[in-house]
């Protein structure tokens, strides 16, 4: 556990969900019949709760108004274990209210969106800076990061700084360990952002811009986030480190930048390098997007690459809601070999996503003996997740994935035709919703057991 100080602009986000079935009689606009209102922390407040989700001790320094929305925001933060330094800031708590129907945004209403009138920095904020293992700055352009006293405390050099910038915000303090702009926030120098598909030429131009920004800011490193393409890191020594994100089906990118910065700060606070922080941050932000983004903040838990059952179910529902087919398979995949790859590629071609139900270490031992698995469940899941034909991996402890399949309700459950012509027991489960079990071609002669004995084929 590390002590993380989060500094920046906190917001209260509201999502108003409802149905739109008619137009207003006085104007050609839809009428939203409100069904549900959900509140969540936004801005620096979201970064703080995400930092806490990594198991860190978190203090938030941000001007929050002494009003109803402010008290609501403080309550949300305190329930998630975030210690909030009392700082009214001299203004109302900013709110972002999104009106949505059927998963589609209709309108966003901003309240108190102008820059805050910031009062003197509380002494507790300066004290928190002296006690932190890492400082995370979440700038949303409302003036907090320009406060001279706060900048002196942050930039004292006692704790490393991870700075998530904003185009309307202040420049990062000198010698920040890591600055984390997205492509739009990366300062330009009169040249246009290169068009294209992110190939070598584009990456070179972007890396050059990032290196010039790093020099201008006096930062030790700059990590530029590129949405679904991942991120890259420059530190003035050697070529850029490029960290691709794993492919996703669905998800919501809202708040991904906050998750990226929070994950990076957590690694830095534990003594990690900037490059190590970027690798972990890409993985965490990808999991956050798959979990539903900012809307799923309360249920987000950092994972090691293994999807929780409810996440795989959500993926399946998203695919099926668009008319797609969900394919599932099950197995130990103890030592991944060419036979597995041939089958998995064929399975993915049967539908629009492939979910691998993976026997846990407990399950493998029960099926194959105390000396198996050879490879642990986290490493097996990571190897499968790296395959372009696999969309999700989820563990199960039982002898068969029947319980998982009840939740996933795949259209197809596939096995390799090395199954030997036997009936597939999972068919009885799939019959309940009209699913179908199939086999796919398998490369003859490949066997994990034979590999363990030293025979490749």
Coordinates of N, CA, C and O in Angstrom, one line a residue, residues 10-14 39-41 45 60 62-80 82 84-89 91-95:
X10 N -12.5 18.4 -8.6 CA -13.5 17.3 -8.4 C -14.9 17.8 -9.0 O -15.2 19.0 -8.9
X11 N -15.6 16.9 -9.5 CA -16.9 17.1 -10.1 C -17.9 16.1 -9.6 O -17.5 15.0 -9.1
X12 N -19.2 16.4 -9.6 CA -20.3 15.4 -9.3 C -21.0 15.1 -10.7 O -21.5 16.1 -11.3
X13 N -21.0 13.9 -11.1 CA -21.6 13.5 -12.3 C -23.0 12.8 -12.0 O -23.1 12.0 -11.0
X14 N -24.0 13.2 -12.7 CA -25.3 12.6 -12.6 C -25.7 12.0 -14.0 O -25.6 12.7 -15.0
X39 N -25.7 9.0 -9.3 CA -24.7 9.9 -9.1 C -23.3 9.2 -9.0 O -23.3 8.1 -8.5
X40 N -22.3 9.9 -9.4 CA -20.9 9.3 -9.3 C -19.9 10.4 -9.2 O -20.1 11.5 -9.6
X41 N -18.7 10.1 -8.6 CA -17.7 11.1 -8.6 C -17.1 11.3 -10.0 O -17.0 10.3 -10.8
X45 N -12.2 13.5 -8.4 CA -12.8 12.6 -7.5 C -12.9 11.2 -8.0 O -12.7 10.2 -7.3
X60 N -7.7 13.3 -1.0 CA -8.1 14.1 -2.1 C -8.0 15.6 -1.6 O -8.6 16.0 -0.6
X62 N -9.2 19.1 -3.2 CA -9.9 19.7 -4.3 C -11.0 20.6 -3.7 O -11.6 20.2 -2.7
X63 N -11.2 21.8 -4.2 CA -12.2 22.6 -3.7 C -13.6 22.1 -4.0 O -14.0 21.9 -5.2
X64 N -14.4 21.7 -3.0 CA -15.7 21.2 -3.1 C -16.6 22.1 -2.3 O -16.4 22.4 -1.2
X65 N -17.7 22.6 -3.0 CA -18.6 23.6 -2.4 C -19.3 23.1 -1.1 O -19.5 21.9 -1.0
X66 N -19.7 24.0 -0.3 CA -20.5 23.7 0.9 C -21.9 23.8 0.5 O -22.7 24.6 0.9
X67 N -22.3 22.9 -0.4 CA -23.7 22.8 -0.9 C -24.2 21.4 -1.0 O -23.4 20.5 -0.6
X68 N -25.4 21.2 -1.5 CA -26.0 19.9 -1.5 C -25.1 18.9 -2.4 O -24.8 17.8 -2.0
X69 N -24.8 19.3 -3.7 CA -23.9 18.4 -4.5 C -22.6 18.2 -3.8 O -22.0 17.1 -4.0
X70 N -22.0 19.2 -3.1 CA -20.7 19.0 -2.5 C -20.8 17.9 -1.4 O -19.9 17.1 -1.3
X71 N -21.9 18.0 -0.6 CA -22.0 17.0 0.5 C -22.3 15.6 -0.1 O -21.8 14.6 0.4
X72 N -23.0 15.6 -1.2 CA -23.2 14.3 -1.8 C -21.9 13.7 -2.4 O -21.7 12.5 -2.2
X73 N -21.1 14.5 -2.9 CA -19.8 14.1 -3.5 C -18.9 13.6 -2.4 O -18.2 12.6 -2.5
X74 N -18.8 14.4 -1.3 CA -18.0 14.0 -0.1 C -18.4 12.6 0.4 O -17.6 11.8 0.8
X75 N -19.7 12.4 0.5 CA -20.3 11.1 1.0 C -19.8 10.0 0.1 O -19.4 8.9 0.6
X76 N -19.9 10.2 -1.2 CA -19.5 9.1 -2.2 C -18.0 8.8 -2.0 O -17.6 7.6 -2.0
X77 N -17.2 9.8 -1.8 CA -15.8 9.6 -1.6 C -15.4 8.9 -0.3 O -14.6 8.0 -0.3
X78 N -16.1 9.3 0.7 CA -15.8 8.8 2.0 C -16.2 7.3 2.1 O -15.5 6.5 2.8
X79 N -17.3 7.0 1.4 CA -17.8 5.6 1.4 C -16.8 4.7 0.7 O -16.8 3.5 0.9
X80 N -16.0 5.3 -0.2 CA -15.0 4.5 -0.9 C -13.6 4.6 -0.3 O -12.6 4.2 -0.9
X82 N -11.8 7.3 0.7 CA -11.0 8.5 0.3 C -11.1 9.5 1.4 O -12.2 9.9 1.7
X84 N -11.0 13.2 2.4 CA -11.1 14.4 1.7 C -10.7 15.6 2.6 O -11.2 15.8 3.7
X85 N -9.7 16.4 2.1 CA -9.3 17.6 2.9 C -10.4 18.7 2.6 O -10.8 19.0 1.5
X86 N -11.0 19.2 3.7 CA -12.0 20.2 3.6 C -11.5 21.5 3.0 O -10.6 22.1 3.5
X87 N -12.1 21.8 1.9 CA -11.7 23.0 1.1 C -12.9 23.5 0.3 O -13.2 22.9 -0.7
X88 N -13.6 24.5 0.8 CA -14.8 24.9 0.1 C -14.5 25.5 -1.3 O -15.3 25.4 -2.2
X89 N -13.4 26.2 -1.4 CA -13.0 26.8 -2.7 C -13.8 28.1 -3.1 O -13.5 28.7 -4.1
X91 N -16.9 28.5 -4.0 CA -17.9 28.4 -5.1 C -18.7 27.2 -5.0 O -18.6 26.4 -4.1
X92 N -19.7 27.1 -6.0 CA -20.5 25.9 -6.0 C -19.8 24.7 -6.6 O -18.8 24.8 -7.3
X93 N -20.2 23.5 -6.2 CA -19.7 22.3 -6.7 C -20.1 22.1 -8.1 O -21.3 22.1 -8.4
X94 N -19.2 21.9 -9.0 CA -19.5 21.7 -10.4 C -20.2 20.3 -10.7 O -19.8 19.3 -10.1
X95 N -21.2 20.3 -11.5 CA -22.0 19.1 -11.8 C -22.0 18.9 -13.4 O -22.1 19.9 -14.1

